[in-house]
Amino acid sequence: MTLDFLGTLQRTHKCGELRVEQDGQDVVLMGWVNRRRDHGNLIFLDLRDRTGITQVVSDIEIAGPAHAKAEAARSEFVVAVKGRVRKRGEGLENPNMATGQIEVVVKELLLLNEAKTPPFSPSEDAIANEEVRLKYRYLDLRREQMQKNFLLRHNVTRAIREYLSNDGFLEIETPFMTRSTPEGARDYLVPSRVHQGEFYALPQSPQIFKQILMISGFDRYFQVARCFRDEDLRADRQPEFTQIDLEMTFPQQEMVFRTVEGFLGAAFKTAGITLPAGPFLQMSYDDAIRKYGIDKPDMRLPAMVELSDDLDPAQRETLKIEQKLPILGFIIPKAGGLSGTERKKLLSEVRTGFGESGLDLLDTERLKTSEAFAPLATLITQKLEATPEDLIVVVTPKLGTPEMWNYDRQWIYKRVGALRLQLAQKFADKHKLFEQTGTANDFKFLWVTDFPMYEWDEETKTWNAAHHPFTSPHEDDIKSGALFNDKGSVRALAYDVVLNGTELGSGSIRIHRQDVQAEIFRSLGMSDEEAKQRFGFFLEALEYGTPPHGGIALGIDRIAMILAGASSLREVIAFPKTAKAIDLMVDAPSPATEQQMKELHLKIAPRS
Ligand code: ASP
């Protein structure tokens, strides 16, 4: 096929722009053939670019040579059309298209490039399987939904940049090739050619650098920062992802919160959603666990309710419930009214899920039928504020509890919290609380504060930092000595921002004193030697007049995903990796050449 040259031709309009107002105007459009319908002497080409689609009509009577080209054109060919805008005839308008009132009648058609028959058509709503989409990502990204997602993502990032810039934050870049930053994942390493046997690490976050920028007096920093973490992937994880990362000097927690609320408000506004004025809800970690059984509560669903004091010892005994452990209830709205068989099936499903854990369900429907227990059923219904439409779930510990309950009482709360989420998913069609209606109501934000500083690792019998080790403990817990003699009780000045049960970001007020930082390293089982070797430069920097500082980082990919109503981060990352950390389009990772390996002083060890 002979292709045409572009020459000096320029577009006058984009494919989504023309309206009846342009009726009779001569225009030049360029784009891809979205669809082609051949009626012999009339050929319709739907011409597509980022802005939309215009129907182009080629009439053999009007332009013979152009018509021959329209005959040759196929889906995804790139064409230029010179033609005249014409109002569509009565009844031929398409109200579903922004340009549906008009069409463009071809005078001249240039075939700028041909296209192989694509493995899937970007114009079709039926989506190809994900592997094919990722391999042919350039075609996948042509799809209208993807173009929308990236426009949204761009607008969100831009709004955040603008908000923070106006709020006195400076955008400063920090290096990609650096030393390990401890965020709890494995590092990606880059071997050094010049320094044999040495490696750079890609940053898991700009954490240390942003703290150093505070030491350097920049007062307020932000960055749209790429972070690299080698960890097992899930739908909401990618090996490289983007954070909106910020840090400020002389902060109170609330100052960080107000900043984040401000920029999220601006970001949501660009997506057409006006968040209510005023601060987000705030809850301590302990409360979150007690009421929701998780540190990232989904506030769209009702909380758990502690029913422990509503059953007296005699009732517990009759019902074979452990005397001392908590009894927790919750409702799943509108999921009630189950038939006898359905209820039994559900009860048995949940009981199977409990396995050997020692948890059981209290069947409130059955309680109602017993004279002695009917009042208890009524009391539970009232406490849970359940209507007859709702499903009531009450979880009890059986007599004779497993050992493990003795050391982690929270376990029961967490297990019931997980059941709450699982049943909410199961009955999502009934309660409809997860459906997006396009209003601020769909988005329930929350600050979770006062996380524990340490987590006990039962296997290694050691305390681990629950966050990165630069997080400051509460001043009170340093003063009281708890940091040294009661680690389990130490609270961190750490906070998470949570949206609809997803952790959007986390941050903390940092340690700004060298002595406290050194102590934290020590308390995490790091010898002074090791701390010096890994973080010596940072400990030293802390000694040169470090101001109190703190900050946070939020996942932009996650924000974009939620706003786009997408179910995976891959829908809002242009070139993402699969669950096995492969880029299917460029086929990475890939082996290095012998020459490269030699230069890098590397050898692959045989598989053991
Ligand atoms: N560096 C932390 C993270 O990536 C965020 C922060 O503490 O600011 O999660």
PDB file of C-alpha atoms in Angstrom, residues 100 138 366:
ATOM      1  CA  GLY A 100     -23.114  13.137  17.437  1.00  0.00           C
ATOM      2  CA  TYR A 138       0.212   0.730  23.516  1.00  0.00           C
ATOM      3  CA  ARG A 366     -32.716 -19.178  67.675  1.00  0.00           C
TER       4      ARG A 366
END
